[in-house]
CSV table of C-alpha atoms and ligand atoms in Angstrom, one decimal:
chain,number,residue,atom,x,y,z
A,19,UNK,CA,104.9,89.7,89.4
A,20,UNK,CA,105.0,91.8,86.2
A,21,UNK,CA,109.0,92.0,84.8
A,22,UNK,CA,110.1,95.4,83.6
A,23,UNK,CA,112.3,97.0,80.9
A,24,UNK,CA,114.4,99.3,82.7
A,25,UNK,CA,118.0,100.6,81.5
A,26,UNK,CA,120.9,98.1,82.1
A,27,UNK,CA,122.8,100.6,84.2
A,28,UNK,CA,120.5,100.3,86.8
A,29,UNK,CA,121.1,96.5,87.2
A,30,UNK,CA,123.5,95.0,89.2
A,31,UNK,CA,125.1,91.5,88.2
A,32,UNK,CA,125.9,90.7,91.8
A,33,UNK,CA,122.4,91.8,93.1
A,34,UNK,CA,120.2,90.3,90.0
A,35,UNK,CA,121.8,86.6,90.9
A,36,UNK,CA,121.7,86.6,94.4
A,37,UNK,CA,118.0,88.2,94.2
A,38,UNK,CA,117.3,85.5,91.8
A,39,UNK,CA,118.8,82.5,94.0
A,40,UNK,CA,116.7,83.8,97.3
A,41,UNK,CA,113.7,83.8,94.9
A,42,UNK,CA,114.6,79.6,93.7
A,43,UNK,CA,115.5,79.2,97.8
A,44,UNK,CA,111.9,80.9,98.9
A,45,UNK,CA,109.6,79.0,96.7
A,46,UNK,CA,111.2,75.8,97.4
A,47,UNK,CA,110.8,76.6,101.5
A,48,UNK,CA,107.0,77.4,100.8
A,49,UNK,CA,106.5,79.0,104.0
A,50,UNK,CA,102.8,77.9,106.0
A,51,UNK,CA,102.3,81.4,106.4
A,52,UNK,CA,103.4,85.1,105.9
A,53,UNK,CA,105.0,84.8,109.1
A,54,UNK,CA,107.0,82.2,108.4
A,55,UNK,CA,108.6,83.7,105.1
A,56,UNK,CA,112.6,84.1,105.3
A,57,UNK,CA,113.2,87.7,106.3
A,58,UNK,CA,117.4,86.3,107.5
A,59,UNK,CA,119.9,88.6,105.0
A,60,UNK,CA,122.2,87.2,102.6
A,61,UNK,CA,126.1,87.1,103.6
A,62,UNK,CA,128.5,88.2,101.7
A,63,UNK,CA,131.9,87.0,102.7
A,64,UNK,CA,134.8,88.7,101.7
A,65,UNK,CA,137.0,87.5,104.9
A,66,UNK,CA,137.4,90.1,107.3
A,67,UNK,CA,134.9,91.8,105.7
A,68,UNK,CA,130.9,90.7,106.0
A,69,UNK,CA,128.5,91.7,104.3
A,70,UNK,CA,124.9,91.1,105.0
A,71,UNK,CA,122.5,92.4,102.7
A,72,UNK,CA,118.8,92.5,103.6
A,73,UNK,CA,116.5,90.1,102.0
A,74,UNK,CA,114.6,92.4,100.1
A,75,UNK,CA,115.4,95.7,98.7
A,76,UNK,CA,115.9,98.4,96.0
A,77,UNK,CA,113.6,99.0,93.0
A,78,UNK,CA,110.0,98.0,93.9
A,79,UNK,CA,106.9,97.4,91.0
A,80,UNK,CA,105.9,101.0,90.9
A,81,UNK,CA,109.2,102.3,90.6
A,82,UNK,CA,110.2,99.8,87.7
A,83,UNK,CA,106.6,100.3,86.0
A,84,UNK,CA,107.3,104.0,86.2
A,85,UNK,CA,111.3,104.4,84.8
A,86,UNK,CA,110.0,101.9,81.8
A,87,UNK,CA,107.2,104.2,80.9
A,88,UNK,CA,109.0,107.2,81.2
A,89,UNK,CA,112.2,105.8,78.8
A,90,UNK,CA,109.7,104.2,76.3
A,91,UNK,CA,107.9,107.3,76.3
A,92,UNK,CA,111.2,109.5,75.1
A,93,UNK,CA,111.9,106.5,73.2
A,94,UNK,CA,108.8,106.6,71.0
A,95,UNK,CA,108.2,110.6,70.8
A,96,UNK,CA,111.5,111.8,69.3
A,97,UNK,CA,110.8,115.7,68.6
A,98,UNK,CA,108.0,116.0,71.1
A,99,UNK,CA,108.4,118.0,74.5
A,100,UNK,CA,108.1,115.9,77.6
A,101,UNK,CA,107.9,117.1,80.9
A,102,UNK,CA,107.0,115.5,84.2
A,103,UNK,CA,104.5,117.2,86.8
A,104,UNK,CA,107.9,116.1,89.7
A,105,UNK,CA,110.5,114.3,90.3
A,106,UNK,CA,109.2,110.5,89.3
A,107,UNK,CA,110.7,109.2,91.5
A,108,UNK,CA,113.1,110.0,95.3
A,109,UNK,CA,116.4,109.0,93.0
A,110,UNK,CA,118.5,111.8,92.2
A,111,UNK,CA,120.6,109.2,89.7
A,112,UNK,CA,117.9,108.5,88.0
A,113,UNK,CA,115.5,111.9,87.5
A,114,UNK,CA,119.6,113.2,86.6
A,115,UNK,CA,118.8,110.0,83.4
A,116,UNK,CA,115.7,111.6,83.0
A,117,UNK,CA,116.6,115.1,82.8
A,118,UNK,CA,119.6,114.1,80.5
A,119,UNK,CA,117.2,112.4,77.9
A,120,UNK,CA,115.2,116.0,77.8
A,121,UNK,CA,112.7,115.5,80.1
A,122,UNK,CA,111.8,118.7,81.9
A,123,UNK,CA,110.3,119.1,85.7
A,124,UNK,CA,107.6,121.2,85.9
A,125,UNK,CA,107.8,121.0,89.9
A,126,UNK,CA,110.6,120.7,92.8
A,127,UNK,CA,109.4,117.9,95.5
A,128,UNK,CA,107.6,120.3,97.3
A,129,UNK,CA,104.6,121.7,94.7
A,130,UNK,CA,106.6,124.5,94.3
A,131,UNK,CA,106.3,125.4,89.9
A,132,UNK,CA,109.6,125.3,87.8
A,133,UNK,CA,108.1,125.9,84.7
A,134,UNK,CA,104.7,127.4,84.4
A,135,UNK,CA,101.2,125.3,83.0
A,136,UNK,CA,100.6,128.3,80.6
A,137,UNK,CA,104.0,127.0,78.4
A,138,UNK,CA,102.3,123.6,78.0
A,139,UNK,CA,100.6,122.9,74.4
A,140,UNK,CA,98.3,120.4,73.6
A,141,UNK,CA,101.2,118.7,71.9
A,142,UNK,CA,103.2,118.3,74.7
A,143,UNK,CA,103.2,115.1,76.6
A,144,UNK,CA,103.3,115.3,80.7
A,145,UNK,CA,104.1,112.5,82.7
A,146,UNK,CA,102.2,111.8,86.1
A,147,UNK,CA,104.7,110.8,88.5
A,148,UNK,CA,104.6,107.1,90.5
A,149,UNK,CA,103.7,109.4,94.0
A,150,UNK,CA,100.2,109.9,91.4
A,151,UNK,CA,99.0,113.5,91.3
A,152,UNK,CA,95.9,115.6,92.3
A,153,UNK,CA,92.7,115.6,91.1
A,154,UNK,CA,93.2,119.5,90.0
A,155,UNK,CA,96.2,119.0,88.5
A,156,UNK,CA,94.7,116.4,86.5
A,157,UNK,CA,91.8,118.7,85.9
A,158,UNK,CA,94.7,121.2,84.6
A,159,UNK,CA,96.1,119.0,82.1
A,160,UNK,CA,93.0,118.1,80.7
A,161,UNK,CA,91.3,121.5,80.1
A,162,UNK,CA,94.9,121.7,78.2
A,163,UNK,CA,93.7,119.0,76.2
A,164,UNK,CA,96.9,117.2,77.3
A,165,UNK,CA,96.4,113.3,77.4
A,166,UNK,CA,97.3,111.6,80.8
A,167,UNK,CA,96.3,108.3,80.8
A,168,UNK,CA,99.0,106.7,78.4
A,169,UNK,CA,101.7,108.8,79.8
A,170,UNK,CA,100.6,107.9,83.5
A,171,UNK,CA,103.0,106.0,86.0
A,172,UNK,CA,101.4,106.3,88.9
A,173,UNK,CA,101.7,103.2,91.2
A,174,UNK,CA,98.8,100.8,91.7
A,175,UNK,CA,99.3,100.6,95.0
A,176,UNK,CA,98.9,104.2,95.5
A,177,UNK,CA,95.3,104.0,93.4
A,178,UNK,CA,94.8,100.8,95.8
A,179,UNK,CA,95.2,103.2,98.6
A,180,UNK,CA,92.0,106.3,97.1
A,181,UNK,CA,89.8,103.2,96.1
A,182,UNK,CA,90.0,101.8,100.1
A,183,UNK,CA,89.7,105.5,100.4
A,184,UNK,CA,86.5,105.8,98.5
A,185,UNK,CA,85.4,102.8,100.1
A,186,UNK,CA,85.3,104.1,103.6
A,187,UNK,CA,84.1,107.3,102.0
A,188,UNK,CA,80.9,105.8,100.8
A,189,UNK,CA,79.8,104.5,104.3
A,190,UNK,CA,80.5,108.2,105.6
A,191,UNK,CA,83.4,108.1,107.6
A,192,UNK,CA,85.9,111.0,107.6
A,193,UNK,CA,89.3,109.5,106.1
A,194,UNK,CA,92.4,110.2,108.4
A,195,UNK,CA,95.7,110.0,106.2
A,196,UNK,CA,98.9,108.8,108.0
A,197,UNK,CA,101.1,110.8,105.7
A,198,UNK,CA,104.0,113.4,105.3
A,199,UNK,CA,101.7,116.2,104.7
A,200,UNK,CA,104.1,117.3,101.9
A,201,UNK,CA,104.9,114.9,100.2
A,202,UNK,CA,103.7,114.3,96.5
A,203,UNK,CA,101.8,110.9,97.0
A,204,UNK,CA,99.7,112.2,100.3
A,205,UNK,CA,98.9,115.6,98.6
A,206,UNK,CA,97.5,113.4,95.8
A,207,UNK,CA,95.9,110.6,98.5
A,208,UNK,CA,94.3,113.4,100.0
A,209,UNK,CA,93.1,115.4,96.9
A,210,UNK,CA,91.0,112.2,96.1
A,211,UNK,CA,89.8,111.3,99.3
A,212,UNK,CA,89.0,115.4,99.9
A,213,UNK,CA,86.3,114.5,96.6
A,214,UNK,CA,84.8,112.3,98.2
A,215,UNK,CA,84.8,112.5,102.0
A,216,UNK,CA,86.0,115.1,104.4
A,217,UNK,CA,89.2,114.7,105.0
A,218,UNK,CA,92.6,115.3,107.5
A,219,UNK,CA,95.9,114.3,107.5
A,220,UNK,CA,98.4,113.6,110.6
A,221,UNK,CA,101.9,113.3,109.7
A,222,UNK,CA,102.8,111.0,113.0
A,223,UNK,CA,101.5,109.9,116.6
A,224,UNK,CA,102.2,113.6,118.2
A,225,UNK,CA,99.8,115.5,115.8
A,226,UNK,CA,97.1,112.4,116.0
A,227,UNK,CA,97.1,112.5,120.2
A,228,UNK,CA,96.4,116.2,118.8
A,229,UNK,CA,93.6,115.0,116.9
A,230,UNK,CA,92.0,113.0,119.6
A,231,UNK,CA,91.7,116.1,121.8
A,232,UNK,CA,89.0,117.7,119.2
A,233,UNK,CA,88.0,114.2,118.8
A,234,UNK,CA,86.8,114.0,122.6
A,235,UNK,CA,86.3,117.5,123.3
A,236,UNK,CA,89.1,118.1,125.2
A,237,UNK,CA,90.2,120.7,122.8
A,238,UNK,CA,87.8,123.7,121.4
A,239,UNK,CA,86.9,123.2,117.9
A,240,UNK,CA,88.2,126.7,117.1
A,241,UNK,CA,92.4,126.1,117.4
A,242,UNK,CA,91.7,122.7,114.9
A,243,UNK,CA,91.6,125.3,111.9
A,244,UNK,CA,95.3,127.1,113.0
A,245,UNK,CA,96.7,123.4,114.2
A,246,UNK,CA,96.1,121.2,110.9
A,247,UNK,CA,96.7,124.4,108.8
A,248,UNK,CA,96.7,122.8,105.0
A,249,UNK,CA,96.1,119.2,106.5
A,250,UNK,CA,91.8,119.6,106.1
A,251,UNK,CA,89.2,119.2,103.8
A,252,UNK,CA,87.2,122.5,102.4
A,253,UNK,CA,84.2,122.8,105.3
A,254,UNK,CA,85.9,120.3,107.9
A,255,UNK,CA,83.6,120.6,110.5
A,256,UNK,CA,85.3,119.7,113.9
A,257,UNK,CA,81.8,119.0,115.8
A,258,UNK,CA,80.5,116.4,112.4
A,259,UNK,CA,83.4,115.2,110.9
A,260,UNK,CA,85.2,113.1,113.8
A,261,UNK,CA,82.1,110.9,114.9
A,262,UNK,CA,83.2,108.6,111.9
A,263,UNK,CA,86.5,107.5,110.9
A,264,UNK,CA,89.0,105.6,109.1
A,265,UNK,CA,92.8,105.7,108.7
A,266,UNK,CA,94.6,104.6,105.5
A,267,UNK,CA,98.4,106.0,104.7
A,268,UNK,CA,100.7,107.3,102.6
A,269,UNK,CA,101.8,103.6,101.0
A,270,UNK,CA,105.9,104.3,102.4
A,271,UNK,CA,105.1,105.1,105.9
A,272,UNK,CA,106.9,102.8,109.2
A,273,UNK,CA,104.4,100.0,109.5
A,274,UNK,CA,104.7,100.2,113.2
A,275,UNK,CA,103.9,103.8,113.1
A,276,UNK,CA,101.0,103.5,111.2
A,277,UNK,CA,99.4,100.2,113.1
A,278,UNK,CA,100.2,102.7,116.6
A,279,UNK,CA,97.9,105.2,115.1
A,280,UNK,CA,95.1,103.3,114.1
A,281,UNK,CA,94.8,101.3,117.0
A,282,UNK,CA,95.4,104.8,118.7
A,283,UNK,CA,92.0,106.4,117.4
A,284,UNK,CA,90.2,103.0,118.1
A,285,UNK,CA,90.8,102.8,121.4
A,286,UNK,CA,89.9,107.0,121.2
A,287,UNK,CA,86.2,106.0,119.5
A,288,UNK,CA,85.8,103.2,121.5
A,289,UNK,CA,86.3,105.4,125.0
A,290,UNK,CA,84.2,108.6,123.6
A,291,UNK,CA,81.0,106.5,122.5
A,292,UNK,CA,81.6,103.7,125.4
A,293,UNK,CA,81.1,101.1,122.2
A,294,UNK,CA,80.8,97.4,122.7
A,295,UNK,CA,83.1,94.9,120.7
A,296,UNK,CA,80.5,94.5,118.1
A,297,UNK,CA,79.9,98.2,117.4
A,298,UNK,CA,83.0,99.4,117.2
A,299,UNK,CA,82.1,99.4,112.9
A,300,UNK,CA,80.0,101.8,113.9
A,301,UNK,CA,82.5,104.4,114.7
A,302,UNK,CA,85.4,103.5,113.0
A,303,UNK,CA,86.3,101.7,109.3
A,304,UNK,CA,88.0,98.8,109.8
A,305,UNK,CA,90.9,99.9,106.7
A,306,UNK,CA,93.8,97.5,108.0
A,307,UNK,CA,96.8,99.0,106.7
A,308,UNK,CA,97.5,100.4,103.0
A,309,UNK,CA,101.1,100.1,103.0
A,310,UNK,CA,102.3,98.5,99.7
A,311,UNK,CA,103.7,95.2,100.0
A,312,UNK,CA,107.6,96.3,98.8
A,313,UNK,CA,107.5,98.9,101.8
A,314,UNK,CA,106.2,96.3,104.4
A,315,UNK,CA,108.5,93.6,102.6
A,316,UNK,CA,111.4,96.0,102.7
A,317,UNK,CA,111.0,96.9,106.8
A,318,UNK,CA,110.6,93.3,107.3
A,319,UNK,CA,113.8,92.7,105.7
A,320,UNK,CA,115.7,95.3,107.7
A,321,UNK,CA,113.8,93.7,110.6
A,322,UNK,CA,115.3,90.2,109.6
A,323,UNK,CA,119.1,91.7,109.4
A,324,UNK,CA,118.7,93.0,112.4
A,325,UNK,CA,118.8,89.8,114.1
A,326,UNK,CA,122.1,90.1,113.1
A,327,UNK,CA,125.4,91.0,115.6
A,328,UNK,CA,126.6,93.5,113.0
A,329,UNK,CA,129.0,96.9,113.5
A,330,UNK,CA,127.4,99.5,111.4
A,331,UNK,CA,124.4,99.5,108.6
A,332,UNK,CA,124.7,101.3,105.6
A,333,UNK,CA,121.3,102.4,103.6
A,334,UNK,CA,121.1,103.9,99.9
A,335,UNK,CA,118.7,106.0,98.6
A,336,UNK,CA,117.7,109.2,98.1
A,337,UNK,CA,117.7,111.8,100.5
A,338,UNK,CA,114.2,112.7,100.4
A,339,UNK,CA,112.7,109.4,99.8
A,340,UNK,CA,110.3,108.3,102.4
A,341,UNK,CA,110.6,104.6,102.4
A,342,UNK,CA,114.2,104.7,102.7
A,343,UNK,CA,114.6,107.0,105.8
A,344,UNK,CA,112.1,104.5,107.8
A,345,UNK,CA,114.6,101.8,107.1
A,346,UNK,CA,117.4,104.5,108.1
A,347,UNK,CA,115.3,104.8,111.6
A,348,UNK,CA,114.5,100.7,111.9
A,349,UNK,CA,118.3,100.5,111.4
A,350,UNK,CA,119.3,103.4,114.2
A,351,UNK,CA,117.4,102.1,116.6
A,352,UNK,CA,120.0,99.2,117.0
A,353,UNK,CA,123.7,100.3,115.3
A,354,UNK,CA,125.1,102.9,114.0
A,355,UNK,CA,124.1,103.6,111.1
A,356,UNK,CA,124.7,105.5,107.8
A,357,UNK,CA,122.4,107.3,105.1
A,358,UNK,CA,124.3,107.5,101.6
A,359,UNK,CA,122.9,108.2,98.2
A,360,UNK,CA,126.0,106.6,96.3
A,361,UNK,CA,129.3,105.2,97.1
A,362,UNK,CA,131.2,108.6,96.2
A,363,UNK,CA,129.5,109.3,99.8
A,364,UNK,CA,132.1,106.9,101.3
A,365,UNK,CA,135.3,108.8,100.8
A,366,UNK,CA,138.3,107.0,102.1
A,367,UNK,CA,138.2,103.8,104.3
A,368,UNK,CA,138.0,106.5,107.4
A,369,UNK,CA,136.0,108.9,106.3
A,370,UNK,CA,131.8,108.7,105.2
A,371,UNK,CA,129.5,111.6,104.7
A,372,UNK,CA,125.8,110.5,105.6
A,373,UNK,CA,123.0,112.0,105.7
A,374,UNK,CA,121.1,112.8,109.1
A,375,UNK,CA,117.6,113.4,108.1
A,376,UNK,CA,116.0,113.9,111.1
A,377,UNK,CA,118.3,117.2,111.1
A,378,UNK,CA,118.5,117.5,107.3
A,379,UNK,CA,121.8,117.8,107.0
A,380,UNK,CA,125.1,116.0,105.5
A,381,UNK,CA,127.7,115.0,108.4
A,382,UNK,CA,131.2,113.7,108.1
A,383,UNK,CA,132.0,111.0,110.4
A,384,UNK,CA,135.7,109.7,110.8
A,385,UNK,CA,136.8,106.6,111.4
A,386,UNK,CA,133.4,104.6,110.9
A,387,UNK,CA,135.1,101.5,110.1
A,388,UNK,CA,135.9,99.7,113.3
A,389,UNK,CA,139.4,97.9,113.9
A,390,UNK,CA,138.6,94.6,114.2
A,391,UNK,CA,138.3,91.1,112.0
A,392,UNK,CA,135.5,90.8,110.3
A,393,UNK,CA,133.9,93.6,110.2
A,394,UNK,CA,130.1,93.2,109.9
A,395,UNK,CA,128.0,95.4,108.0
A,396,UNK,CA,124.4,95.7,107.1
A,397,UNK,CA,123.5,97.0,103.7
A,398,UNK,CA,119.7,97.9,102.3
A,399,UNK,CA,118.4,100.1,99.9
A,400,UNK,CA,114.9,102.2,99.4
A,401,UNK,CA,112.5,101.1,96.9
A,402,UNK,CA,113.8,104.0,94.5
A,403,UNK,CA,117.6,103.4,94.8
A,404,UNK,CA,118.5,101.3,91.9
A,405,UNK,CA,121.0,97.5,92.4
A,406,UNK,CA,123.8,99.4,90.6
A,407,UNK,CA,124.4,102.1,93.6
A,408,UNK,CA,124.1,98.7,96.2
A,409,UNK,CA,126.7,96.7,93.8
A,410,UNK,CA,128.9,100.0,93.6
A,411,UNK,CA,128.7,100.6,97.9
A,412,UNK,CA,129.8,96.5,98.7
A,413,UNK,CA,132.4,97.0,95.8
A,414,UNK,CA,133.8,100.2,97.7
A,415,UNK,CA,133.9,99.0,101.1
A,416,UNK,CA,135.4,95.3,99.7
A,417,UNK,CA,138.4,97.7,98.6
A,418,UNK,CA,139.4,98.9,101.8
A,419,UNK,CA,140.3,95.1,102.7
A,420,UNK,CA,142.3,92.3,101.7
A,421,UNK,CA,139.9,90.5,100.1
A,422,UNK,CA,140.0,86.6,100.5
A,423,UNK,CA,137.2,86.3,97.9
A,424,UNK,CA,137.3,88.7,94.9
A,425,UNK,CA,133.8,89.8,93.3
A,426,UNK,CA,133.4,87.5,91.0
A,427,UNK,CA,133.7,84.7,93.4
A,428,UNK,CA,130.8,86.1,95.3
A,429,UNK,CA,128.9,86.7,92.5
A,430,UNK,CA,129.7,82.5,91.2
A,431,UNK,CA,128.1,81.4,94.4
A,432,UNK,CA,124.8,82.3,93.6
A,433,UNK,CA,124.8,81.6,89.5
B,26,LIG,S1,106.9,102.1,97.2
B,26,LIG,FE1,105.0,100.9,96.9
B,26,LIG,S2,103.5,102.4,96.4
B,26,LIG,FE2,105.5,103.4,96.2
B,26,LIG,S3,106.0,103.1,94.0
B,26,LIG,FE3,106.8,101.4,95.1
B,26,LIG,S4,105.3,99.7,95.0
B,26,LIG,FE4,104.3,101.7,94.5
């Protein structure tokens, strides 16, 4: 895959050479299949403190594609103003880089306008973020005369996801979205599959059991329109537009969330038009799944630690990034386990502040370190958090014990 330039700050010595090492190890295994590949974490031993870090983690190809972009495009427009339609990316270190080397946000995360389209110029350059961005924003930028394409990071596996929406679009099924109906990359999934097809989004398994009620009739057409407020196409009909569907997703979504759902409205076409194995086409788009290959990578990875008898898992990454909060709820399901967006989040070895997102909230728990020898901990990181904030969170916790092997040990093993 593709290399990057990002900023060195984001790197991590420790993390590039034991990424690097897995990489040699992997390609010599040369697994038979996918599911053979080695999902097992990496152990860090410090002596009574353990460290296992998840196979795969932190910055993923669209993230990287995007932060080299963005600093090349300060780099090579001194004078000019930049601005970027959101936040690039879920990392509040790095849009804090961004913002430092002047570029401006012309949105918060939630479509709501900072600064106004009527201040743009045609000389002013405006990024499209890696989430991609709506077909009338677009439409806004251009009648501005303001170029896009050079200055455009969006992901390719978020365009992979429209084109298998177009796809499904031409054969005239109505395209479900598994997606947070907020968030930047479904608006945009949605703005491009809306061209094309009618359209719906359900942000998990409670509003698409929903969905199967209008779907079967169970529900009257009428209470769609108030239910899936902001979630339909313009003209949804509820009586045409569920007889044919498909399901693709927003590309960060829990796998196992998204394979529930689609095998969910299956089994609903199957029942409602009594189909037989070979017609099933008929009703619904075979899409598979359109998660990107660093989100399914990452949840396998978490999957793989968890194998692991560990005491506590700690995951980094911003607070509102989607990928990283599924591998928060892989990881709750088994241990306790924190949220964190830096090390400075781990205030004494007693004391950490994590993040609940199902509540929203910051908490401070005491005493998260168990008293025992070693202590195990899992560490992963979202696909926007960069190696530096991992490095920085193993270095923190290493100082709260007497370390048999210093840093630079660890990091020998795997030059
Ligand atoms: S998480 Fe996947 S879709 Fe999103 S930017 Fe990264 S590679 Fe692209």
């Amino acid at each position: 895959m593709k290399s990057f330039d990002v900023p060195i700050i984001y790197r991590s010595p420790l993390i590039t050479a034991i990424k690097k090492k897995r990489k040699e190890q992997d390609k010599m295994k040369k697994p038979a299949s996918p599911a053979d590949r080695d999902f097992t974490p990496t152990l860090l031993g410090f002596g009574p403190l353990q460290i296992y870090l998840a196979r795969h983690f932190g910055f993923c190809y669209g993230v990287e594609n995007a932060i080299e972009i963005a600093f090349r495009t300060v780099e090579e427009n001194p004078g000019k103003r930049i601005f970027l339609l959101s936040e690039m990316i879920h990392n509040p270190q790095v849009n804090a880089d961004l913002q430092a080397h002047g570029i401006q946000f012309m949105q918060d995360n939630y479509g709501k306008q900072l600064i106004s389209f009527d201040e743009l110029t045609a000389d002013d350059i405006v990024l499209i973020p890696a989430f991609g961005t709506t077909l009338e924003l677009e439409k806004k930028l251009d009648d501005l005369g303001i170029q896009t394409e050079k200055y455009n990071t969006t992901c390719p596996f978020v365009e992979k996801v429209w084109n298998r929406s177009d796809q499904i679009a031409k054969k005239n099924y109505t395209i479900v979205i598994h997606g947070k109906p907020k968030h930047e990359e479904t608006r945009a999934t949605f703005s491009h599959a809306a061209a094309n097809a009618p359209s719906v989004i359900v942000k998990d398994m409670q509003q698409t059991t929903e969905l199967a009620k209008y779907i079967t009739g169970q529900k009257p057409p009428a209470g769609f329109y108030q239910e899936f407020k902001g979630q339909y196409s313009e003209d949804f009909s509820v009586t045409k537009d569920l007889e044919r569907i498909g399901v693709v997703n927003q590309t960060t979504m829990l796998a196992s969330d998204t394979q529930a759902i689609a095998d969910y409205l299956k089994q609903v076409m199957i029942e409602k038009y009594d189909l037989a194995a070979g017609d099933i086409g008929e009703r619904f788009a075979d899409t598979r799944d359109t998660l990107c290959y660093a989100t399914l990578e990452n949840q396998q990875a978490v999957s793989g630690m968890l194998q692991t008898n560990a005491d506590l898992a700690i995951v980094i990454g911003g607070y509102n990034s989607s990928n990283t909060s599924h591998l928060v709820e892989l990881c709750e399901e088994k241990l306790p386990t924190y949220f964190i967006n830096n090390e400075e989040k781990i205030l004494s070895g007693k004391e950490i502040l994590h993040y609940n997102f199902h509540t929203k909230e910051e908490l401070l728990t005491k005493d998260f370190l168990p008293k025992k020898d070693p202590v195990k901990i899992l560490i992963t990181s979202g696909a926007s958090c960069p190696d530096a904030l991992v490095e920085g969170v193993i270095e923190k916790l290493a100082s709260y014990f007497h370390q048999e092997k210093k840093m630079q040990d660890i990091i020998n093993e795997f030059l």
